[in-house]
Coordinates of C-alpha atoms in Angstrom, one line a residue:
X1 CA 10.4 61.6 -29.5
X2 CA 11.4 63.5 -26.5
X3 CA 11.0 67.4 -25.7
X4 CA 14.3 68.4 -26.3
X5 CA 14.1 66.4 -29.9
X6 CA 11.0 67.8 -30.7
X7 CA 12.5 71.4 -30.2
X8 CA 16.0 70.0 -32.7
X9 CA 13.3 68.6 -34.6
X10 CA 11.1 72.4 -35.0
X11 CA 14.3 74.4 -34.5
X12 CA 15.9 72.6 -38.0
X13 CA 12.5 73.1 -40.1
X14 CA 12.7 76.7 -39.3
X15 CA 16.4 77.1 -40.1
X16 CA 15.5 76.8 -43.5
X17 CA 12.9 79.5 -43.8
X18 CA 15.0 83.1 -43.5
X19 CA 11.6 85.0 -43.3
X20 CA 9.8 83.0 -40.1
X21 CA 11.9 85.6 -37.9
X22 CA 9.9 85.2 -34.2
X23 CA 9.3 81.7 -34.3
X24 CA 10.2 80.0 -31.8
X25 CA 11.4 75.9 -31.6
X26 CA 10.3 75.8 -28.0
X27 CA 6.9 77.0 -28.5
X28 CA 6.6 75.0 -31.6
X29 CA 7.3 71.7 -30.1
X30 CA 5.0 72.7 -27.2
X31 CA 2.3 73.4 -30.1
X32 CA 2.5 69.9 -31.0
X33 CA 3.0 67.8 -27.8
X34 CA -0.5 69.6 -26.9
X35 CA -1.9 68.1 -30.4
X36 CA -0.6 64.6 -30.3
X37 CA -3.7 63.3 -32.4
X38 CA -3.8 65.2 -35.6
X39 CA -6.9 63.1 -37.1
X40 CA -10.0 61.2 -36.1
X41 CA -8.0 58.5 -37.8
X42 CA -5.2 59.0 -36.0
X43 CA -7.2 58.5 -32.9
X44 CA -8.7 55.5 -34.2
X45 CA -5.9 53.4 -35.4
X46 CA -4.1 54.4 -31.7
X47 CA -6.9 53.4 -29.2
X48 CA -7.9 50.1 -31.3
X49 CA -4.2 48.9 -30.9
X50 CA -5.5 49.9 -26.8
X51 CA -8.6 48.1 -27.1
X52 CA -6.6 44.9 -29.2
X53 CA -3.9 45.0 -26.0
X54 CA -6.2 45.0 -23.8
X55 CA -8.6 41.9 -25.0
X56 CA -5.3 40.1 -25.1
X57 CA -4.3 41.0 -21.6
X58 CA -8.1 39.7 -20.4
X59 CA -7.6 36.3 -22.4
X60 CA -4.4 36.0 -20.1
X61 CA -6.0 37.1 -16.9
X62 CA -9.6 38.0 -16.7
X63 CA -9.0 40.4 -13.9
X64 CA -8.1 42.7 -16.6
X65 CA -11.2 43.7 -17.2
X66 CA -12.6 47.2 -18.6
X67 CA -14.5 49.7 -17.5
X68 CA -16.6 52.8 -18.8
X69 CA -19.7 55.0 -18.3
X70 CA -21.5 56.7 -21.3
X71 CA -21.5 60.1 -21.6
X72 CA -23.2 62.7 -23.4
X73 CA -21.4 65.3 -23.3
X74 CA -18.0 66.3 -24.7
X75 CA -17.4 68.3 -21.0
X76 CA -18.9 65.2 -19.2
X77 CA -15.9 62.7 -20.9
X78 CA -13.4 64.8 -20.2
X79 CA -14.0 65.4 -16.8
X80 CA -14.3 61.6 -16.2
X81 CA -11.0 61.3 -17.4
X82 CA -9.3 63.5 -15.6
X83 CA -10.6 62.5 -12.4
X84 CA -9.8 59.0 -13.6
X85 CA -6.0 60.4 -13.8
X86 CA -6.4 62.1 -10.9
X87 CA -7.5 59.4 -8.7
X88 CA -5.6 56.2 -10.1
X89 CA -3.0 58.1 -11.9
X90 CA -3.6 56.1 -15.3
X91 CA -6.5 55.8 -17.4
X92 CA -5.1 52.2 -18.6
X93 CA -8.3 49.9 -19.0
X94 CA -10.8 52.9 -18.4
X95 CA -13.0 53.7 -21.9
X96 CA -15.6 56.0 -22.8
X97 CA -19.3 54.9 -24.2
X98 CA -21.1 56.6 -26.4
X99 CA -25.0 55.6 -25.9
X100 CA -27.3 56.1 -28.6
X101 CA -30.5 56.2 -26.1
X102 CA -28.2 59.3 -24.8
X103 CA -28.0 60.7 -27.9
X104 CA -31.5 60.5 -28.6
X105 CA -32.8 61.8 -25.4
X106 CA -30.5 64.4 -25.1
X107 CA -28.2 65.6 -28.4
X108 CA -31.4 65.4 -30.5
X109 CA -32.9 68.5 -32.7
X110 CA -36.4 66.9 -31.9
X111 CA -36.0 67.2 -28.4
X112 CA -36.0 64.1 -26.1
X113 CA -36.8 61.4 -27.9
X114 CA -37.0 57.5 -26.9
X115 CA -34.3 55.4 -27.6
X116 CA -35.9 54.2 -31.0
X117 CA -33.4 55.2 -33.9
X118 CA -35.7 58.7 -34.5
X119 CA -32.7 60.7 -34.0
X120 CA -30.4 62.2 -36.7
X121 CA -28.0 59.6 -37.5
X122 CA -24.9 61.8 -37.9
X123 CA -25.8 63.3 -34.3
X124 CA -23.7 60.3 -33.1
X125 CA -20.7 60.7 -35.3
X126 CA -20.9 64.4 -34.2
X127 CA -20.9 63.6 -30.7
X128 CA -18.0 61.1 -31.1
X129 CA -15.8 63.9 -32.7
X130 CA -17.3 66.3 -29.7
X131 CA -16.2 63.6 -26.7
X132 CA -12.5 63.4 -29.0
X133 CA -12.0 67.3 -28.9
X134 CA -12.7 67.9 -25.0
X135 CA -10.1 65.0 -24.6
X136 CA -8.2 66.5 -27.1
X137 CA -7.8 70.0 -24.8
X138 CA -7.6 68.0 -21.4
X139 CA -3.9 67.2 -23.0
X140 CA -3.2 70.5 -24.2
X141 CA -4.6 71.6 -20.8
X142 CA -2.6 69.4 -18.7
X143 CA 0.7 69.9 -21.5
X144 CA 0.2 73.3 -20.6
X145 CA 0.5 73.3 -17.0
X146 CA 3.6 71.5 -17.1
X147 CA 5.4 73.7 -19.4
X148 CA 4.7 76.7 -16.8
X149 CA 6.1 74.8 -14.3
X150 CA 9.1 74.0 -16.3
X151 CA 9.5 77.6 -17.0
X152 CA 9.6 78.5 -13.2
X153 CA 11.6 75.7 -12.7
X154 CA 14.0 77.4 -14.9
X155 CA 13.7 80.9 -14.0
X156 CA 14.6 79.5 -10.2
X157 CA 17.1 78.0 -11.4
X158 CA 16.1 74.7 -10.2
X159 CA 17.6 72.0 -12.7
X160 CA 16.4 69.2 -10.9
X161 CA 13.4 70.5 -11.3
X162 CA 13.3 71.2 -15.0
X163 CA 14.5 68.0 -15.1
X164 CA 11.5 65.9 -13.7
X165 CA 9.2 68.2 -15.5
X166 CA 10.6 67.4 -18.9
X167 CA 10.6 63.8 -17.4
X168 CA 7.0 64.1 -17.2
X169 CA 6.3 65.4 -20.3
X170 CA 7.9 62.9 -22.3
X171 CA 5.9 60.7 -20.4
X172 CA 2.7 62.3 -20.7
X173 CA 0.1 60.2 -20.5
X174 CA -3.3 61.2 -22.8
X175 CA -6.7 61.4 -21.8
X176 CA -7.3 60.2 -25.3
X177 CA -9.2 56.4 -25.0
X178 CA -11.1 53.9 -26.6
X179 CA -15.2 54.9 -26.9
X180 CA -17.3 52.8 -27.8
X181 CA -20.0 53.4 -30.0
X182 CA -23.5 52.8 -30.5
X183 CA -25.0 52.5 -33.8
X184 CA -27.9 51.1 -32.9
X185 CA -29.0 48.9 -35.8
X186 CA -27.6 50.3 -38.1
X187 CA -30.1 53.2 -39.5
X188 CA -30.9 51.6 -42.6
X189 CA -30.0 49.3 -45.0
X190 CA -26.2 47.7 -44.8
X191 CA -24.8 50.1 -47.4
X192 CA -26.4 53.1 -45.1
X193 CA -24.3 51.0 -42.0
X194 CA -21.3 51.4 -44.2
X195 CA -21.7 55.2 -44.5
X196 CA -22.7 55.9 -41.2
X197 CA -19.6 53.5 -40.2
X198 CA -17.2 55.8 -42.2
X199 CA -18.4 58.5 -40.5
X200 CA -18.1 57.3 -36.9
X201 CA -14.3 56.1 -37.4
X202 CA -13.5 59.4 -39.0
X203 CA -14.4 60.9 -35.7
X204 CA -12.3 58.7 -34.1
X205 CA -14.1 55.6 -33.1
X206 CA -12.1 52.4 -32.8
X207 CA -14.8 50.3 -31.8
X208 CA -18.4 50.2 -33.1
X209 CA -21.7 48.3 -31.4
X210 CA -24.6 47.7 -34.1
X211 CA -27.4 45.1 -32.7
X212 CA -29.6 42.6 -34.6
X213 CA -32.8 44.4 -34.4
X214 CA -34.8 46.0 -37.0
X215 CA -33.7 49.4 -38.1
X216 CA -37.5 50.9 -38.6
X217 CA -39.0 49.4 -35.9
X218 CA -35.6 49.1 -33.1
X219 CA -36.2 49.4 -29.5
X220 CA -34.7 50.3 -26.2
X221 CA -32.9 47.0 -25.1
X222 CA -35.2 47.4 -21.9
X223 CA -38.4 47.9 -23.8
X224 CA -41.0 45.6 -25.1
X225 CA -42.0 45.2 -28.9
X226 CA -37.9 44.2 -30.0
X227 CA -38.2 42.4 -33.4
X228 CA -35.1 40.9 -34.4
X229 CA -33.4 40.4 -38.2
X230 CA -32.3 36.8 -40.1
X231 CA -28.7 36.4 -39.1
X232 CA -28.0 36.8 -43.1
X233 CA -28.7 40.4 -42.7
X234 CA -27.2 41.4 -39.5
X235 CA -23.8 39.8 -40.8
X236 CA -24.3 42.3 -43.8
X237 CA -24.1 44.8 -41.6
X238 CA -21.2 43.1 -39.6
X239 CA -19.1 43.1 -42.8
X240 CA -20.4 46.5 -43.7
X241 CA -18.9 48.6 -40.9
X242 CA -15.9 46.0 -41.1
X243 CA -15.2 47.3 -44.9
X244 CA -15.6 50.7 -43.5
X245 CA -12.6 49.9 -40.8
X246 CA -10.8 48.6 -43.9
X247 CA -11.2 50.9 -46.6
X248 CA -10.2 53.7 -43.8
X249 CA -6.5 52.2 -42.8
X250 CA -8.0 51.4 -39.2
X251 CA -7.6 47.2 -39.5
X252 CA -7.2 46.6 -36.1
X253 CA -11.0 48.2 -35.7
X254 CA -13.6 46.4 -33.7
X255 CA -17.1 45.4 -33.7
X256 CA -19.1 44.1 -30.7
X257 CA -22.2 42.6 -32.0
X258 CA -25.6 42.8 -29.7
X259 CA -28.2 40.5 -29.6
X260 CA -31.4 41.4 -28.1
X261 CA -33.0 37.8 -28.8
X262 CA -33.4 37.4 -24.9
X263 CA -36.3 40.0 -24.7
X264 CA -37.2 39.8 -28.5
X265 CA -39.8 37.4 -29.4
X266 CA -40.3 38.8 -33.0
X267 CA -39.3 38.6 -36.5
X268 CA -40.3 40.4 -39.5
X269 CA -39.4 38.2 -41.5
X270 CA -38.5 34.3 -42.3
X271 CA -35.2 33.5 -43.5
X272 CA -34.3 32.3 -46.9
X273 CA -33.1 28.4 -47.0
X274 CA -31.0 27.2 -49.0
X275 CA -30.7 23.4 -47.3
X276 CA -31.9 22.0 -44.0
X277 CA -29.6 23.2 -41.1
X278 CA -28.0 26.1 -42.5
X279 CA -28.3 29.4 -40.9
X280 CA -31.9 30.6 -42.4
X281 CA -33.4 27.0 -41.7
X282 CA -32.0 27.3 -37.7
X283 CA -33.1 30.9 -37.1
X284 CA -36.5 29.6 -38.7
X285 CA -36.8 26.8 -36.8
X286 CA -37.5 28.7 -33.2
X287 CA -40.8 30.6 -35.0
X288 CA -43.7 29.2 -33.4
X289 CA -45.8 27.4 -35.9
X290 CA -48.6 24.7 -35.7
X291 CA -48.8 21.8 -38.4
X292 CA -51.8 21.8 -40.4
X293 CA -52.8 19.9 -43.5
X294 CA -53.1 21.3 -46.9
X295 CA -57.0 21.2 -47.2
X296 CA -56.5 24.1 -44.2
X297 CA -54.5 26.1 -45.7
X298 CA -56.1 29.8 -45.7
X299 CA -56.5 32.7 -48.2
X300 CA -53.1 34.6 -47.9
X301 CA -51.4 32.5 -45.3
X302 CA -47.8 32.3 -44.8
X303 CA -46.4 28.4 -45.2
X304 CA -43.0 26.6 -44.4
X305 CA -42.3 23.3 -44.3
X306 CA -40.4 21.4 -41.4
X307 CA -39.2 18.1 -41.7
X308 CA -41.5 17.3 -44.3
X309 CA -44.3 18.7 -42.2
X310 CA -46.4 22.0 -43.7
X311 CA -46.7 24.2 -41.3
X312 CA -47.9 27.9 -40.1
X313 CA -45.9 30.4 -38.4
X314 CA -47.8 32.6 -36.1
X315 CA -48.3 36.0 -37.9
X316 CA -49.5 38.9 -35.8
X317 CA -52.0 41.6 -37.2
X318 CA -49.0 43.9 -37.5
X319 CA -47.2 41.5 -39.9
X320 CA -44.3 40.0 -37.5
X321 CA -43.8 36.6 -36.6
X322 CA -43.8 35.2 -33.3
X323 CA -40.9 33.0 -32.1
X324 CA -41.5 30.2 -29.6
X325 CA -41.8 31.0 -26.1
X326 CA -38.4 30.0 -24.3
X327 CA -36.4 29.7 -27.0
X328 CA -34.2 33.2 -26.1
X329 CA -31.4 32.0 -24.8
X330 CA -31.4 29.5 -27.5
X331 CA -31.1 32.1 -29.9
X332 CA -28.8 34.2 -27.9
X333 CA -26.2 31.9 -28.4
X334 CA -26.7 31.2 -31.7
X335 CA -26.6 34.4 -32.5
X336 CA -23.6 35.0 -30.5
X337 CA -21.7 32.3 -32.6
X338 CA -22.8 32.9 -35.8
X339 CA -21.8 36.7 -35.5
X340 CA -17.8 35.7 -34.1
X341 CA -17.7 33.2 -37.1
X342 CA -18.8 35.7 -39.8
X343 CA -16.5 39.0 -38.3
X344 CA -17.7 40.3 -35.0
X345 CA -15.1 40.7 -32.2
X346 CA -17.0 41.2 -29.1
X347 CA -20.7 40.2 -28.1
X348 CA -23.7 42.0 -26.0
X349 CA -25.9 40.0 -24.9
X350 CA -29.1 42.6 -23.4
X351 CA -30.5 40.7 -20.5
X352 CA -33.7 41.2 -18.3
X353 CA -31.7 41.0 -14.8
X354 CA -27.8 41.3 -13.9
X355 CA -27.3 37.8 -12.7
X356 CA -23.8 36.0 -13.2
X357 CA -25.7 32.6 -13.4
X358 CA -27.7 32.9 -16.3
X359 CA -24.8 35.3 -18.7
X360 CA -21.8 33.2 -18.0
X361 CA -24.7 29.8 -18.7
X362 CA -24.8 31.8 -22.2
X363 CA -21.3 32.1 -22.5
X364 CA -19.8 28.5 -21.6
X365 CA -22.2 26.9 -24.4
X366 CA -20.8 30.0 -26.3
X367 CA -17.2 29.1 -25.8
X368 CA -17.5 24.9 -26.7
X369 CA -17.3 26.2 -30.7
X370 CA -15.8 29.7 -29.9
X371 CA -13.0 29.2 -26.6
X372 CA -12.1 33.1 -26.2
X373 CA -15.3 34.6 -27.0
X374 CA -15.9 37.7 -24.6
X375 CA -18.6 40.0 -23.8
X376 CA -19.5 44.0 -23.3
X377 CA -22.0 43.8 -20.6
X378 CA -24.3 46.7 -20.0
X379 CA -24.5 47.0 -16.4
X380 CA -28.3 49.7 -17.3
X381 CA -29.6 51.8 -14.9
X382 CA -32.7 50.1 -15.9
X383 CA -32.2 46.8 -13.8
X384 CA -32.7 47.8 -9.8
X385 CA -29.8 46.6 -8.7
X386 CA -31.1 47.0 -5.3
X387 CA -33.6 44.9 -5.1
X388 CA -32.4 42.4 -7.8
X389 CA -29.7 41.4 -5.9
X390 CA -31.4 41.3 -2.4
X391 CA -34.2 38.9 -4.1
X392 CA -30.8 36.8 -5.5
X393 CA -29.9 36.8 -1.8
X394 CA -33.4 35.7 -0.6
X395 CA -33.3 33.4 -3.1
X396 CA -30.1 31.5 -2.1
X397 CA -30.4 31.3 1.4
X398 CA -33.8 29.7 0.9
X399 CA -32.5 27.2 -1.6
X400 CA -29.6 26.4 1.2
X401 CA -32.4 26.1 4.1
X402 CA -31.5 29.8 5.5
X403 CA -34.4 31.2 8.0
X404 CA -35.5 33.5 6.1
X405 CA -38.9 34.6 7.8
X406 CA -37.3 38.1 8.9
X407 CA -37.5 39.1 5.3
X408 CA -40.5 39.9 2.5
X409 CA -39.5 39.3 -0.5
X410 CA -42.1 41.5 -2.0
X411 CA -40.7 44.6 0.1
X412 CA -37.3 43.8 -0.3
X413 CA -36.2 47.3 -1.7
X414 CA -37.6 49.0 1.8
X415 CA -34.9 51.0 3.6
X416 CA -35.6 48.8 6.1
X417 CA -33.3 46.0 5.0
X418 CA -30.5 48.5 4.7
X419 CA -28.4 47.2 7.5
X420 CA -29.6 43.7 7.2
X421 CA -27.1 40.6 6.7
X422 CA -29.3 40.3 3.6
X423 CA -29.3 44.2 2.8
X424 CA -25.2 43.6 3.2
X425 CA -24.4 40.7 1.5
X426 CA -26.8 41.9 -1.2
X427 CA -24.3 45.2 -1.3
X428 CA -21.0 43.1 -1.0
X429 CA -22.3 41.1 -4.0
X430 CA -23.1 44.4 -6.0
X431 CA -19.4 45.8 -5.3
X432 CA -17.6 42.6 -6.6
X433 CA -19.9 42.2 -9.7
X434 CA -17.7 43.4 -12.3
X435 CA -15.0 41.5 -11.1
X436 CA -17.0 38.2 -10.1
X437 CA -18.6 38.4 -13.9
X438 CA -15.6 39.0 -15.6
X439 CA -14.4 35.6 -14.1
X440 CA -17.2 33.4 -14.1
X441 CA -19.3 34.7 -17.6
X442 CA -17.0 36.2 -19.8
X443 CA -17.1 39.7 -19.7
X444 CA -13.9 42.2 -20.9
X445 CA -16.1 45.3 -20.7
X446 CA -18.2 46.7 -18.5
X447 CA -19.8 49.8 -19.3
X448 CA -23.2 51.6 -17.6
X449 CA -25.1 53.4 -20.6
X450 CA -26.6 56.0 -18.9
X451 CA -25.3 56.9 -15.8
X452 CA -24.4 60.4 -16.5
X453 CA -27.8 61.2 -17.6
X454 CA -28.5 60.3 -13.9
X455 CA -25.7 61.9 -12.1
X456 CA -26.3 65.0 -14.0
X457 CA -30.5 65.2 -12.7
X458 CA -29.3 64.3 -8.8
X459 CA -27.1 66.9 -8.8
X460 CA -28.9 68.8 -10.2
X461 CA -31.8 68.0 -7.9
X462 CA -29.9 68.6 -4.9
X463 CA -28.9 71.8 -5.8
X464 CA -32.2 72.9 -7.0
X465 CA -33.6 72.2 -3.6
X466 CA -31.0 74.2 -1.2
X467 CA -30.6 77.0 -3.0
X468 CA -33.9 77.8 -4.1
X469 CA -35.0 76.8 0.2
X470 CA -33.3 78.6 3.3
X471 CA -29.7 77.8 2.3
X472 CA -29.9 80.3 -0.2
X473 CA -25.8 80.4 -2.0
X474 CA -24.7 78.5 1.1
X475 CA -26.7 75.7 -1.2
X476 CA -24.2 76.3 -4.3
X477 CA -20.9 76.9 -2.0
X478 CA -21.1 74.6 0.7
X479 CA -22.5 71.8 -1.8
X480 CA -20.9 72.5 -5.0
X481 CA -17.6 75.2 -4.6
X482 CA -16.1 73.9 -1.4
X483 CA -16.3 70.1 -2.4
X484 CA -14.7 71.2 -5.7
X485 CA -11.5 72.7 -3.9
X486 CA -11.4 70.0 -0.9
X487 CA -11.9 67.6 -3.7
X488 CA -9.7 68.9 -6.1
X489 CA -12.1 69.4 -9.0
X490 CA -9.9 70.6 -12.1
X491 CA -13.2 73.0 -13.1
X492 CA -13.5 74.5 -10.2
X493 CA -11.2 76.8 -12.1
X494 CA -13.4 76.8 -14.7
X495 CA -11.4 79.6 -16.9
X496 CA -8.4 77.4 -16.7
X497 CA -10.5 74.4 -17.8
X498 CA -12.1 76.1 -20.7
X499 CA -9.2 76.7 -22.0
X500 CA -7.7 80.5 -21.0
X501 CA -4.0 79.4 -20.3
X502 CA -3.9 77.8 -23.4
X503 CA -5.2 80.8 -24.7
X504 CA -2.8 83.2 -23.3
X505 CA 0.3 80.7 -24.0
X506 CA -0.6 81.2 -27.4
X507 CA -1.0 85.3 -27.4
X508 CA 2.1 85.3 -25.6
X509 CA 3.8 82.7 -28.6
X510 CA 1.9 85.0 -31.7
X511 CA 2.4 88.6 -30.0
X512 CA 5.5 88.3 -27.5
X513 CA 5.5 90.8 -25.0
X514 CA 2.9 92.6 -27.1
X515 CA 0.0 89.8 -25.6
X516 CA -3.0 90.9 -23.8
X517 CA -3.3 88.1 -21.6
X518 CA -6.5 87.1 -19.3
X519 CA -4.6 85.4 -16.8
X520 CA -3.2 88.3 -14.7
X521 CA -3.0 89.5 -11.4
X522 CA -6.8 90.5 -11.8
X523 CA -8.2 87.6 -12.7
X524 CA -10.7 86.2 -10.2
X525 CA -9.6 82.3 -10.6
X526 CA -6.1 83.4 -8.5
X527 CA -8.6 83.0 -5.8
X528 CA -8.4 79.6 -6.2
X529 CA -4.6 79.3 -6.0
X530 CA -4.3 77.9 -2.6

């Protein structure tokens, strides 16, 4: 609907109500432009169609590939997205993600915690609801300034003005997009996925990430000690959070499904067989075992049998089983395909390194039983992207006979190599990663987990150390304030930001000319104006 229908639309509901005397159509309408999303649902159903667009618009071309950075903070999501508006004037193909080793380091009531699934469940849930409200008020923010302008416009006298602007707000574009959402492994059994599930897509999440790892003993995707589950019970969960989509109205939902069998070399437990080659039998057939004969069998050993064969999977003192050494990627895949067949829409496959070679290797043999198969990658602040990509360099040019005897590969990360052909082409090969990997491995989404976790200590660093030194406030002002106005920081007028206008818009709508408003002559943010 347009503005001026919206204001027919109001102006006819109120026509039947004698008593509403002082309500106004305009202000109405403007009421609900600035809250388009009514529900977490509402959100939900709206950014999955995004999300479902978007996958299609990859499988057509994979430069149309997605981005996003996880953030922890409803403040720090908004603020991404209106620079996001501000710089490329869309946010089309631009997500949010919501990272649970965030959550648990920084949203937790334990305090910083490591990314292990100790944190309360429905703190992620709460965040998603958080990161959907500050997105929420970037609208109504942005709403708002155009309906002041469209007001001067009109007191000027300036149709052509008025014009554009209600051009512009009929075309509004919302900071509302897709998050997605990490449920770690679930938190429990699949009927405590389910719940959890219902909770996150009543927030407003479209798109949910749960990995096959153990919910009581999960771990970072970058730590050691991952123990993975049967693929019977990770496609329980799969189906759990898929009847939560379902049972909520939000069909077009999605699932990415992680597997951490690249860096896990556990199982707690064996799979159930039913027949040779089924599921169970192949997941089982990776744990490393030795054949023995029956007159060695042991008090309390664990036995399978394998082609006839009795043997005895390697148990560790801490009751997990040990899976063949170099038999990850093997199981990556397999995992990969069994969790499209059985529901998932998207994979995550954790690696060790970022290297194009060895993900799209994964995803070709991934792709002969399922051809549009697609990956979220993480591109972690864990990998050193420095010097993994300088030793890929190295690497190459020695395989292709370079002279490489200027270099030490051990030392590679030195400043020294900064403004080196290697330190360059290393840096060239960073900056076209995203799009280099989206065409040669398979990867719709690329998100970084943690990088405002990082942003936020730097800053924060920086600042610490010139205005607590010499600088003194010419730290904060010529560091902080004046980049904000050169740069044109929204928050720089951070009354405006948090909401004031709105604020006063609304006192002005309640009370009329009785409003005490905060944004008068007075107010210190006019400083700001130019």
């Amino acid at each position: 609907m347009t503005y001026q229908s919206k204001i027919t639309e109001a102006g006819q509901t109120i026509g039947t109500e004698p008593n509403w005397n002082g309500i106004e159509p305009e202000s109405v309408a403007r009421m609900r432009l600035q809250n388009r999303f009514r529900t977490g649902l509402d959100i939900a159903r709206y950014t999955a169609r995004i999300m479902r667009e978007d996958m299609a618009a990859y499988d057509r071309d994979p430069a149309n590939y997605t981005q996003s950075l996880g953030c922890w903070h409803g403040f720090i999501g908004q603020q991404k997205m209106i620079s996001i508006k501000k710089h490329f004037g869309t946010t089309k193909g631009r997500y949010l993600y919501l990272s649970g080793w965030m959550v648990a380091a920084l949203r937790s009531e334990f305090g910083p915690l490591p990314d292990q699934s100790m944190h309360e469940k429905t703190s992620v849930p709460a965040l998603v609801e958080e990161l959907y409200t500050f997105l929420r008020q970037a609208d109504a923010r942005e709403m708002g300034m155009l309906f002041r302008d469209l007001d001067k416009a009109r007191e000027s006298g300036d149709e052509v003005e008025a014009k554009r602007l209600e051009h512009a707000i009929d075309n509004h574009e919302t900071h509302v997009v897709p998050i997605v959402a990490d449920i770690d492994a679930g938190f429990g059994n699949a009927e405590a996925t389910y719940l959890l599930a219902r909770k996150f897509i009543e927030a407003g999440a479209c798109c949910i990430q749960i990995e096959n790892q153990v919910s009581d003993e999960k771990q970072c995707g970058h730590q050691d000690g991952k123990v993975t589950v049967p693929h019977e019970d990770f496609i329980a969960k799969i189906r759990a959070v898929r009847y939560a989509f379902m049972e909520l109205g939000v069909d077009e939902g999605l699932i990415v499904a992680r597997t951490d069998s690249l860096g896990a070399g556990l199982t707690k437990q064996i799979a159930f067989t039913r027949e040779p080659g089924d599921i169970g039998d192949r997941y089982n057939s990776y744990l490393d075992c030795e054949e023995i004969a029956v007159g060695d069998v042991g008090h309390g050993e664990v036995l399978i049998t394998r082609d006839g064969k009795l043997m005895r999977p390697k148990r560790l003192p801490s009751n997990l089983y040990q899976f063949r050494s170099g038999t990850g990627e093997d199981r990556c895949v397999l995992d990969c395909i069994h969790a499209l067949e059985n529901g998932a829409d998207l994979l995550w496959i954790e690696t060790e390194k970022p290297h194009i070679g060895q993900i799209g290797g994964m995803v070709s043999r991934i792709r002969e039983v399922i051809p549009n198969a697609k990956l979220v990658y993480n591109n972690s602040p864990s990998f050193n992207w420095t010097l993994n990509f300088r030793q890929q360099v190295f690497d190459a040019w020695e395989a292709e006979g370079r002279d490489t005897s200027a270099y030490d590969r051990a030392r590679l990360m030195s400043v020294d190599y900064d403004g080196t052909d290697l330190g360059k082409e290393a840096d060239e090969r960073i900056r076209t990663f995203q799009k280099d990997a989206a065409r040669e491995a398979g990867i719709f989404h690329h998100l970084i987990t943690l990088p405002t976790y990082h942003t936020a200590a730097l800053s924060t660093d920086n600042l610490a150390k010139e205005y607590f030194g010499e600088a003194g406030m010419l730290g904060y002002v010529k560091g902080v304030q004046r980049q904000e106005i050169r740069q044109g920081i929204a928050c720089v007028k951070h009354q405006n930001m948090a909401g004031s206008d709105i604020g006063d818009d609304h006192k002005e709508y309640f009370a009329g000319e009785a409003a005490l408003k905060a944004g008068g002559t007075h107010n210190t943010m006019n400083q700001f104006a130019a």
